[in-house]
Tab-separated table of C-alpha atoms in Angstrom:
chain	number	residue	atom	x	y	z
W	1	MET	CA	30.566	20.019	-4.917
W	2	ILE	CA	32.811	17.608	-3.037
W	3	GLU	CA	34.657	20.434	-1.288
W	4	ARG	CA	31.463	22.165	-0.179
W	5	TYR	CA	29.134	19.389	0.899
W	6	THR	CA	30.950	16.224	1.725
W	7	LEU	CA	31.859	15.153	5.202
W	8	PRO	CA	35.476	14.518	6.254
W	9	GLU	CA	35.573	10.761	5.640
W	10	MET	CA	34.125	10.874	2.153
W	11	LYS	CA	36.137	13.984	1.300
W	12	GLN	CA	39.352	12.136	2.281
W	13	LEU	CA	38.320	9.051	0.326
W	14	TRP	CA	37.908	10.986	-2.927
W	15	SER	CA	40.925	13.257	-2.446
W	16	LEU	CA	43.711	13.268	-5.061
W	17	GLU	CA	46.113	11.959	-2.380
W	18	ASN	CA	43.959	8.947	-1.730
W	19	LYS	CA	43.258	8.303	-5.431
W	20	PHE	CA	47.061	8.005	-6.015
W	21	LYS	CA	47.356	5.841	-2.903
W	22	LYS	CA	44.833	3.430	-4.468
W	23	TRP	CA	46.799	3.492	-7.733
W	24	LEU	CA	49.896	2.604	-5.778
W	25	GLU	CA	48.063	-0.264	-4.039
W	26	VAL	CA	47.252	-1.761	-7.475
W	27	GLU	CA	50.790	-1.261	-8.766
W	28	LEU	CA	52.233	-2.920	-5.672
W	29	ALA	CA	49.790	-5.834	-5.739
W	30	VAL	CA	50.840	-6.507	-9.331
W	31	CYS	CA	54.466	-6.298	-8.383
W	32	GLU	CA	53.968	-8.874	-5.566
W	33	VAL	CA	52.318	-11.338	-7.923
W	34	HIS	CA	55.108	-10.849	-10.436
W	35	ALA	CA	57.636	-11.494	-7.683
W	36	GLU	CA	55.819	-14.677	-6.780
W	37	ASP	CA	56.151	-15.768	-10.413
W	38	GLY	CA	59.852	-14.888	-10.558
W	39	ILE	CA	59.321	-12.000	-12.972
W	40	ILE	CA	60.569	-9.485	-10.430
W	41	PRO	CA	63.639	-10.355	-8.364
W	42	PRO	CA	63.100	-10.367	-4.552
W	43	GLU	CA	65.618	-7.517	-4.010
W	44	ALA	CA	63.864	-5.411	-6.592
W	45	LEU	CA	60.421	-6.001	-4.972
W	46	LYS	CA	61.992	-4.979	-1.634
W	47	GLN	CA	63.269	-1.813	-3.149
W	48	ILE	CA	59.939	-1.037	-4.847
W	49	LYS	CA	57.993	-1.529	-1.625
W	50	GLU	CA	60.411	0.468	0.535
W	51	LYS	CA	60.847	3.434	-1.803
W	52	ALA	CA	57.568	3.685	-3.707
W	53	SER	CA	56.101	7.067	-2.915
W	54	PHE	CA	54.560	9.998	-4.697
W	55	SER	CA	53.772	13.675	-4.371
W	56	VAL	CA	50.596	15.122	-5.649
W	57	GLU	CA	52.366	18.335	-6.453
W	58	ARG	CA	55.100	16.590	-8.360
W	59	ILE	CA	52.585	14.471	-10.316
W	60	SER	CA	50.833	17.681	-11.313
W	61	GLU	CA	54.099	19.199	-12.539
W	62	ILE	CA	54.908	16.141	-14.681
W	63	GLU	CA	51.368	16.001	-16.086
W	64	LYS	CA	51.716	19.543	-17.397
W	65	VAL	CA	54.330	18.085	-19.727
W	66	THR	CA	52.925	14.600	-20.427
W	67	ASP	CA	49.245	15.414	-20.512
W	68	HIS	CA	48.790	11.927	-19.085
W	69	ASP	CA	48.148	11.467	-15.400
W	70	VAL	CA	49.102	7.782	-15.147
W	71	ILE	CA	52.430	8.343	-16.897
W	72	ALA	CA	53.007	11.298	-14.580
W	73	PHE	CA	52.272	9.058	-11.636
W	74	THR	CA	54.585	6.234	-12.690
W	75	THR	CA	57.297	8.754	-13.615
W	76	ASN	CA	57.112	10.267	-10.097
W	77	LEU	CA	57.278	6.634	-8.636
W	78	ALA	CA	60.362	5.987	-10.730
W	79	GLU	CA	62.072	9.126	-9.478
W	80	ASN	CA	61.665	7.771	-5.888
W	81	ILE	CA	62.241	4.080	-6.458
W	82	GLY	CA	65.253	4.090	-8.657
W	83	GLU	CA	66.506	1.304	-10.877
W	84	ALA	CA	63.878	-1.212	-9.793
W	85	ALA	CA	61.156	1.033	-11.192
W	86	ARG	CA	61.525	-0.683	-14.533
W	87	PHE	CA	59.419	-3.475	-13.087
W	88	VAL	CA	56.614	-1.158	-12.048
W	89	HIS	CA	53.566	-1.119	-14.399
W	90	TYR	CA	54.962	-4.160	-16.170
W	91	GLY	CA	52.459	-5.513	-18.708
W	92	LEU	CA	49.774	-2.978	-17.637
W	93	THR	CA	47.695	-0.458	-19.429
W	94	SER	CA	46.580	2.720	-17.674
W	95	SER	CA	43.006	1.537	-17.231
W	96	ASP	CA	44.177	-1.588	-15.457
W	97	VAL	CA	45.382	0.695	-12.652
W	98	VAL	CA	42.675	3.407	-12.861
W	99	ASP	CA	39.673	1.080	-13.088
W	100	THR	CA	40.895	-1.339	-10.435
W	101	ALA	CA	41.602	1.595	-8.167
W	102	ASN	CA	38.157	2.970	-8.924
W	103	ALA	CA	36.708	-0.304	-7.730
W	104	LEU	CA	38.505	0.263	-4.389
W	105	LEU	CA	37.173	3.807	-4.141
W	106	LEU	CA	33.603	2.950	-5.059
W	107	ARG	CA	33.591	-0.085	-2.751
W	108	ASP	CA	34.817	2.035	0.153
W	109	SER	CA	32.301	4.755	-0.795
W	110	CYS	CA	29.499	2.219	-0.548
W	111	ASP	CA	30.701	1.197	2.909
W	112	ILE	CA	30.493	4.807	4.153
W	113	LEU	CA	27.015	5.317	2.590
W	114	LEU	CA	25.776	1.984	4.024
W	115	ARG	CA	26.741	3.097	7.515
W	116	LYS	CA	24.866	6.321	6.944
W	117	ILE	CA	21.751	4.447	5.813
W	118	ASP	CA	21.948	2.355	9.059
W	119	ASP	CA	22.041	5.635	11.094
W	120	LEU	CA	18.942	6.776	9.255
W	121	LEU	CA	17.160	3.432	9.746
W	122	HIS	CA	17.796	3.669	13.429
W	123	VAL	CA	16.102	7.080	13.692
W	124	LEU	CA	13.190	6.027	11.384
W	125	LYS	CA	12.531	2.977	13.562
W	126	ARG	CA	12.647	4.821	16.851
W	127	ARG	CA	10.297	7.583	15.673
W	128	ALA	CA	7.948	5.110	14.052
W	129	PHE	CA	7.272	3.475	17.436
W	130	GLU	CA	7.172	6.840	19.153
W	131	PHE	CA	4.211	7.932	16.881
W	132	LYS	CA	2.702	4.514	16.307
W	133	ASN	CA	-0.639	5.546	17.913
W	134	THR	CA	-0.557	9.241	17.005
W	135	LEU	CA	-3.631	10.147	14.978
W	136	GLN	CA	-3.156	12.143	11.778
W	137	VAL	CA	-5.405	12.753	8.774
W	138	GLY	CA	-4.284	10.706	5.824
W	139	ARG	CA	-4.268	12.612	2.530
W	140	THR	CA	-4.732	11.528	-1.025
W	141	HIS	CA	-4.232	14.019	-3.902
W	142	GLY	CA	-3.429	16.557	-1.106
W	143	VAL	CA	-6.970	16.280	0.178
W	144	HIS	CA	-8.149	14.845	3.496
W	145	ALA	CA	-8.993	11.151	3.105
W	146	GLU	CA	-9.247	9.047	6.236
W	147	PRO	CA	-7.636	8.874	9.733
W	148	TYR	CA	-4.087	7.640	9.690
W	149	SER	CA	-1.261	6.712	12.078
W	150	PHE	CA	1.636	9.182	11.982
W	151	GLY	CA	3.932	6.281	12.856
W	152	LEU	CA	2.981	4.537	9.657
W	153	THR	CA	4.689	7.282	7.658
W	154	TRP	CA	7.980	6.541	9.479
W	155	ALA	CA	7.503	2.849	9.018
W	156	LEU	CA	6.875	3.388	5.308
W	157	TRP	CA	10.165	5.374	5.041
W	158	PHE	CA	12.034	2.658	7.101
W	159	SER	CA	10.841	-0.060	4.705
W	160	GLU	CA	11.895	1.972	1.673
W	161	MET	CA	15.353	2.686	3.149
W	162	GLN	CA	15.772	-1.004	3.837
W	163	ARG	CA	15.246	-1.659	0.131
W	164	ASN	CA	17.754	1.150	-0.635
W	165	LYS	CA	20.242	-0.507	1.621
W	166	THR	CA	19.748	-3.733	-0.332
W	167	ARG	CA	20.181	-1.843	-3.611
W	168	LEU	CA	23.414	-0.242	-2.427
W	169	GLU	CA	24.757	-3.599	-1.202
W	170	ARG	CA	24.096	-4.986	-4.700
W	171	ALA	CA	25.790	-1.961	-6.287
W	172	ARG	CA	28.773	-2.512	-4.005
W	173	GLU	CA	29.094	-6.036	-5.290
W	174	THR	CA	28.747	-4.823	-8.896
W	175	VAL	CA	31.501	-2.188	-8.697
W	176	ALA	CA	33.965	-4.121	-6.520
W	177	VAL	CA	35.495	-5.619	-9.628
W	178	GLY	CA	39.015	-5.208	-10.970
W	179	LYS	CA	40.734	-5.944	-14.273
W	180	ILE	CA	44.425	-6.529	-15.141
W	181	SER	CA	43.803	-7.739	-18.688
W	182	GLY	CA	45.848	-5.312	-20.815
W	183	ALA	CA	45.254	-2.855	-23.625
W	184	VAL	CA	42.181	-4.508	-25.130
W	185	GLY	CA	41.360	-7.133	-22.476
W	186	THR	CA	43.037	-10.103	-24.139
W	187	PHE	CA	45.732	-10.803	-21.452
W	188	ALA	CA	48.342	-10.477	-24.241
W	189	HIS	CA	51.090	-9.621	-21.753
W	190	LEU	CA	49.813	-11.098	-18.495
W	191	SER	CA	47.811	-14.213	-17.736
W	192	PRO	CA	44.282	-14.297	-16.266
W	193	ASP	CA	45.843	-15.925	-13.244
W	194	VAL	CA	47.761	-12.647	-12.494
W	195	GLU	CA	44.499	-10.725	-12.625
W	196	GLU	CA	42.785	-13.188	-10.293
W	197	ARG	CA	45.583	-13.105	-7.720
W	198	VAL	CA	45.999	-9.330	-7.846
W	199	CYS	CA	42.200	-8.842	-7.296
W	200	ALA	CA	42.277	-11.289	-4.405
W	201	LYS	CA	44.990	-9.286	-2.710
W	202	LEU	CA	42.865	-6.148	-3.147
W	203	GLY	CA	39.736	-7.749	-1.957
W	204	LEU	CA	38.050	-7.462	-5.309
W	205	LYS	CA	36.550	-9.930	-7.836
W	206	PRO	CA	38.098	-10.088	-11.316
W	207	ALA	CA	35.910	-9.056	-14.166
W	208	SER	CA	34.852	-12.201	-16.051
W	209	ILE	CA	35.557	-10.271	-19.235
W	210	SER	CA	36.644	-6.762	-20.019
W	211	THR	CA	37.974	-4.590	-22.841
W	212	GLN	CA	40.555	-1.989	-22.040
W	213	VAL	CA	38.159	-0.773	-19.317
W	214	ILE	CA	35.729	-2.160	-16.778
W	215	GLN	CA	32.347	-1.988	-18.482
W	216	ARG	CA	30.520	1.136	-17.512
W	217	ASP	CA	27.183	-0.482	-16.873
W	218	ARG	CA	28.688	-1.227	-13.403
W	219	TYR	CA	29.276	2.518	-12.751
W	220	ALA	CA	25.851	3.327	-14.149
W	221	GLU	CA	24.297	0.913	-11.650
W	222	TYR	CA	26.132	2.658	-8.834
W	223	LEU	CA	25.109	6.136	-9.909
W	224	CYS	CA	21.505	5.063	-10.533
W	225	THR	CA	21.410	3.448	-7.103
W	226	LEU	CA	22.614	6.695	-5.504
W	227	ALA	CA	19.945	8.580	-7.514
W	228	ILE	CA	17.218	6.245	-6.172
W	229	VAL	CA	18.423	6.661	-2.548
W	230	ALA	CA	18.523	10.478	-3.099
W	231	SER	CA	14.987	10.410	-4.455
W	232	SER	CA	13.814	8.611	-1.367
W	233	LEU	CA	15.414	11.273	0.786
W	234	GLU	CA	13.811	14.002	-1.300
W	235	LYS	CA	10.450	12.225	-0.775
W	236	ILE	CA	10.974	12.505	2.961
W	237	ALA	CA	12.161	16.075	2.865
W	238	LEU	CA	9.240	17.079	0.666
W	239	GLN	CA	6.815	15.647	3.166
W	240	VAL	CA	8.454	17.662	5.929
W	241	ARG	CA	8.079	20.782	3.832
W	242	HIS	CA	4.375	19.998	3.528
W	243	TRP	CA	3.940	19.481	7.304
W	244	GLN	CA	5.718	22.780	8.000
W	245	ARG	CA	3.374	24.834	5.761
W	246	THR	CA	1.565	27.477	7.899
W	247	GLU	CA	-1.805	25.988	6.991
W	248	VAL	CA	-0.760	22.533	8.100
W	249	ARG	CA	1.718	22.963	10.972
W	250	GLU	CA	1.869	19.295	11.919
W	251	ALA	CA	5.653	19.159	12.186
W	252	GLU	CA	8.640	21.384	11.480
W	253	GLU	CA	12.412	21.435	11.305
W	254	LYS	CA	14.063	22.346	14.623
W	255	PHE	CA	14.663	26.080	14.706
W	256	LYS	CA	17.938	26.900	16.512
W	257	THR	CA	18.513	29.811	18.831
W	258	GLY	CA	19.860	32.619	16.769
W	259	GLN	CA	18.727	31.111	13.454
W	260	LYS	CA	17.075	33.483	10.897
W	261	GLY	CA	14.491	32.532	8.406
W	262	SER	CA	14.373	35.599	6.158
W	263	SER	CA	16.391	38.772	5.660
W	264	ALA	CA	13.102	40.762	5.152
W	265	MET	CA	10.597	38.996	7.369
W	266	PRO	CA	11.750	38.233	10.985
W	267	HIS	CA	8.821	35.982	11.675
W	268	LYS	CA	9.850	33.297	9.101
W	269	ARG	CA	10.719	29.755	10.049
W	270	ASN	CA	11.462	28.107	6.721
W	271	PRO	CA	12.221	24.406	5.982
W	272	ILE	CA	15.617	25.311	4.642
W	273	LEU	CA	17.290	21.941	5.254
W	274	SER	CA	14.468	20.048	3.646
W	275	GLU	CA	14.687	22.295	0.577
W	276	ARG	CA	18.474	21.802	0.448
W	277	ILE	CA	18.052	17.986	0.467
W	278	CYS	CA	15.505	18.246	-2.358
W	279	GLY	CA	17.797	20.412	-4.440
W	280	ILE	CA	20.872	18.204	-3.989
W	281	ALA	CA	18.862	15.076	-4.836
W	282	ARG	CA	18.165	16.591	-8.223
W	283	THR	CA	21.853	16.940	-8.825
W	284	ILE	CA	22.462	13.293	-7.987
W	285	ARG	CA	19.705	12.212	-10.312
W	286	ALA	CA	21.188	14.329	-13.062
W	287	ASN	CA	24.581	12.704	-12.595
W	288	ALA	CA	23.029	9.280	-13.019
W	289	ILE	CA	22.279	10.300	-16.651
W	290	VAL	CA	25.999	10.796	-17.169
W	291	GLY	CA	26.602	7.246	-15.906
W	292	LEU	CA	24.086	5.878	-18.443
W	293	GLU	CA	25.664	7.896	-21.256
W	294	ASN	CA	29.084	6.434	-20.395
W	295	ILE	CA	28.030	2.877	-21.099
W	296	ALA	CA	28.499	3.264	-24.875
W	297	LEU	CA	32.150	3.783	-25.770
W	298	TRP	CA	33.912	3.416	-29.155
W	299	HIS	CA	35.083	-0.099	-29.859
W	300	GLU	CA	37.103	-1.425	-26.927
W	301	ARG	CA	37.433	1.976	-25.308
W	302	ASP	CA	37.552	5.739	-25.880
W	303	ILE	CA	38.197	8.380	-23.212
W	304	SER	CA	34.904	10.304	-23.252
W	305	HIS	CA	33.797	8.658	-20.010
W	306	SER	CA	36.961	9.592	-18.036
W	307	SER	CA	36.464	13.329	-17.725
W	308	ALA	CA	32.838	12.983	-16.764
W	309	GLU	CA	33.575	10.271	-14.117
W	310	ARG	CA	36.110	12.520	-12.421
W	311	ILE	CA	33.121	14.789	-11.636
W	312	VAL	CA	30.078	12.538	-11.153
W	313	LEU	CA	31.644	9.661	-9.180
W	314	PRO	CA	33.059	11.798	-6.300
W	315	ASP	CA	30.354	14.430	-6.479
W	316	SER	CA	27.447	11.930	-6.297
W	317	SER	CA	29.078	9.964	-3.572
W	318	ALA	CA	29.788	13.101	-1.569
W	319	ALA	CA	26.369	14.652	-2.165
W	320	LEU	CA	24.521	11.551	-1.097
W	321	ASP	CA	26.724	11.240	1.963
W	322	TYR	CA	25.831	14.789	2.836
W	323	ILE	CA	22.093	14.570	2.452
W	324	LEU	CA	21.981	11.202	4.237
W	325	THR	CA	23.584	12.778	7.245
W	326	LYS	CA	21.346	15.816	7.009
W	327	THR	CA	18.176	13.782	6.655
W	328	THR	CA	19.114	11.744	9.731
W	329	SER	CA	19.737	14.908	11.815
W	330	LEU	CA	16.552	16.556	10.407
W	331	LEU	CA	14.272	13.612	11.388
W	332	ASP	CA	16.029	12.996	14.684
W	333	ALA	CA	15.217	16.479	15.832
W	334	LEU	CA	11.969	17.007	13.913
W	335	VAL	CA	9.475	18.891	16.090
W	336	VAL	CA	6.065	17.265	15.903
W	337	TYR	CA	2.699	18.801	16.850
W	338	PRO	CA	0.131	16.035	17.607
W	339	GLU	CA	-2.424	18.598	18.793
W	340	ASN	CA	-2.360	20.235	15.328
W	341	MET	CA	-2.736	16.832	13.758
W	342	LEU	CA	-5.967	16.294	15.722
W	343	LYS	CA	-7.104	19.832	14.811
W	344	ASN	CA	-6.506	19.021	11.097
W	345	LEU	CA	-8.135	15.606	11.479
W	346	HIS	CA	-11.433	17.355	12.464
W	347	LEU	CA	-11.023	20.263	10.042
W	348	THR	CA	-13.630	18.844	7.709
W	349	HIS	CA	-16.155	18.243	10.481
W	350	GLY	CA	-16.308	14.455	10.192
W	351	LEU	CA	-16.272	14.090	6.394
W	352	ILE	CA	-13.249	11.715	6.607
W	353	PHE	CA	-15.556	9.001	8.029
W	354	SER	CA	-17.737	8.820	4.899
W	355	GLY	CA	-15.977	5.754	3.553
W	356	GLN	CA	-16.686	3.632	6.624
W	357	LEU	CA	-20.298	4.903	6.628
W	358	LEU	CA	-20.649	3.766	3.023
W	359	LEU	CA	-19.413	0.275	3.916
W	360	ALA	CA	-21.615	-0.012	6.997
W	361	LEU	CA	-24.723	0.762	4.905
W	362	THR	CA	-23.812	-1.862	2.260
W	363	GLN	CA	-23.353	-4.403	5.083
W	364	LYS	CA	-27.023	-3.640	6.060
W	365	GLY	CA	-28.208	-4.642	2.564
W	366	VAL	CA	-28.253	-1.235	0.902
W	367	SER	CA	-26.958	-1.158	-2.650
W	368	ARG	CA	-23.586	0.562	-3.100
W	369	GLU	CA	-25.084	3.149	-5.446
W	370	GLU	CA	-27.829	4.100	-3.019
W	371	ALA	CA	-25.561	4.058	0.011
W	372	TYR	CA	-23.179	6.352	-1.912
W	373	LEU	CA	-26.071	8.751	-2.666
W	374	TRP	CA	-27.176	8.923	0.985
W	375	THR	CA	-23.616	9.397	2.252
W	376	GLN	CA	-22.624	11.916	-0.339
W	377	ARG	CA	-25.731	14.211	-0.028
W	378	ASN	CA	-24.959	14.828	3.620
W	379	ALA	CA	-21.214	15.292	2.915
W	380	MET	CA	-21.937	17.890	0.250
W	381	LYS	CA	-23.919	20.089	2.767
W	382	VAL	CA	-20.754	20.320	4.855
W	383	TRP	CA	-18.447	20.809	1.890
W	384	GLN	CA	-20.632	23.643	0.563
W	385	LYS	CA	-20.217	25.649	3.731
W	386	LEU	CA	-16.556	24.868	3.944
W	387	HIS	CA	-15.914	26.076	0.415
W	388	GLN	CA	-17.902	29.236	0.936
W	389	GLY	CA	-15.993	29.965	4.155
W	390	LEU	CA	-19.254	29.808	6.151
W	391	GLU	CA	-19.540	28.531	9.706
W	392	VAL	CA	-20.401	24.817	9.806
W	393	ASP	CA	-23.218	24.829	12.328
W	394	GLU	CA	-23.922	21.095	11.956
W	395	ASP	CA	-21.118	18.577	11.431
W	396	TYR	CA	-21.311	15.483	9.279
W	397	LYS	CA	-22.193	13.099	12.071
W	398	SER	CA	-25.128	15.295	13.155
W	399	LEU	CA	-26.472	15.345	9.629
W	400	VAL	CA	-26.060	11.590	9.321
W	401	LEU	CA	-27.902	11.064	12.636
W	402	ARG	CA	-30.769	13.082	11.286
W	403	ASP	CA	-30.952	11.365	7.869
W	404	PRO	CA	-34.069	9.140	7.868
W	405	ASP	CA	-32.770	6.711	5.200
W	406	ILE	CA	-29.491	6.120	7.070
W	407	ARG	CA	-31.224	5.896	10.477
W	408	SER	CA	-33.585	3.282	9.100
W	409	LYS	CA	-30.481	1.044	8.661
W	410	LEU	CA	-28.064	2.135	11.376
W	411	ALA	CA	-28.657	2.611	15.104
W	412	GLU	CA	-27.080	5.559	16.937
W	413	GLU	CA	-24.455	3.487	18.655
W	414	GLU	CA	-23.396	1.989	15.291
W	415	ILE	CA	-23.017	5.458	13.840
W	416	GLU	CA	-20.940	6.507	16.870
W	417	ARG	CA	-18.570	3.643	16.215
W	418	ILE	CA	-18.228	4.646	12.559
W	419	PHE	CA	-17.094	8.088	13.663
W	420	ASP	CA	-14.446	6.786	16.096
W	421	ALA	CA	-11.026	7.549	14.699
W	422	SER	CA	-9.258	4.829	16.682
W	423	TYR	CA	-11.103	2.262	14.582
W	424	TYR	CA	-8.795	3.062	11.703
W	425	LEU	CA	-5.655	2.112	13.672
W	426	ARG	CA	-6.815	-1.341	14.614
W	427	ASN	CA	-4.378	-3.050	12.172
W	428	VAL	CA	-1.329	-0.800	12.830
W	429	ASP	CA	0.237	-3.465	15.076
W	430	LYS	CA	0.083	-5.967	12.252
W	431	ILE	CA	1.628	-3.567	9.766
W	432	PHE	CA	4.485	-2.807	12.256
W	433	GLU	CA	5.003	-6.468	12.714
W	434	ARG	CA	5.432	-6.827	8.929
W	435	VAL	CA	7.922	-3.975	8.763
W	436	PHE	CA	9.909	-4.463	11.937
W	437	GLY	CA	9.274	-8.076	12.860
W	438	ASN	CA	8.707	-8.913	16.533
W	439	HIS	CA	10.002	-5.698	18.103
C-alpha cells in the first residue's frame, strides 16, 4: 500500500531508512542525558555522536541471524562506533526506543496530514462561496425535497473537515508521547528524570505511566481518527458519484484529454477517482479495527501488536495522505452544471414547493390535517402522471391556482411567492456566517 499510493513526503517518513534514523535520534538523546549525569564520559559521547551510523542492508543481514531488529540495529551501530558503543542503549529495553521513535513518526505524520486538510479546507471554502447562490434541488432519501443552495453542500463539508482537523490535532497530542521506563515500566535502571529530559530533547511528552510499551489506546485513537477523516472523504466522493450519474448530471470529475472511461464503451466518462477514494477509505476503516484489537496485550506486554502495527500505521497514514490529496484535486477541478441543476429542480413540475404551501395555509387558519389534504391531492395528480411516464400537461402551481379550497385562503400573488425558489435561500448568508465567520 505505502509504495503504491503514498506521496513522496509520507513515503520517505515511513521508510525503513527514516525509521532507523528515528531510533538513532532516541538512542543519541538518551546518551546525551547520560553524559549530562556523568554516566557517559564526554569523550565517549563525542565518539558516539561522530561515528553513530547504520546501514539498512547491514541491519537486515544481522537480523537474519538475531531475529530481533533492535539488536540488529544496535549491533550495526556498535560496528561503526567502536569501543564507546558499550554506552549505547544503556538501561533501555527495545520498546523504549521503538515506541518513542513511533511517537516521532506519528507526530510528523499528523503534521503532513494536517497540512493536507488545510489544502482541502481552502478549496472547500472557495467553492462554497462560488456556488453560494446556485440553486439546486435538495434531496432526502434520494427523492426531491425542497430547493437548496449548492454552496451549502460545500459549506457542510468545510465544517466537517474543520472538526476532522481538530480531531487530528487531538490525536497528534495523544501519540506524541515517549517512554524510557524500562522492561516493565518501573524505571528500575533509569530514573523518571531521564525519561522527562529525553522526551524534552525530542519534543515529546513523557507518558505519565507505561508498562514495557506505550499503551495502545493512543495508537487506536490515531487510527480511528484517520478512519473518521477517510469516511468524510468517502462521503464527499460518494456525493460526486451521485452527481455524475447520467440521470442527474449536475457535476462530474474533470475528464482529461486522452482519458478513457471504458475498454468496451468509448462513450463512458466514469467517476473513477471518486470510486478510488471510496475504496481506499474502506481499507483505512478496516485498519482502525486492528488498532482497537491491539489495546489488549498480555500482562505488561506481548508482541502481537508489533507485526500488525508495521502494516497499519504506515499504510493508513499513507492511504489517508493519498486520498486527501486526490479529494482536494478532485473538488478543485470539479465540473459543475448549474443549468442541469435548474432542470432537475423543475423535474417534478413544482412539487418541491408543497411544504411551503402547507405552511402558508396553516398561517391562514386552516388546520394542518386539512391543509395537508388539499396540498397532497393536487400533488398526487402530478405524481401519477410522472410515475406513469405521461406528459404533465398541468404543473403543480396551475393545479393549486385552480383549487377552490386553496384559493379561498390564498391570493394569486401569495401563491406566486410560495413557488419562488429564491425564497428558500434567504437564510444562506446567516448559515455562511456561522460556518465561515465574517468573510
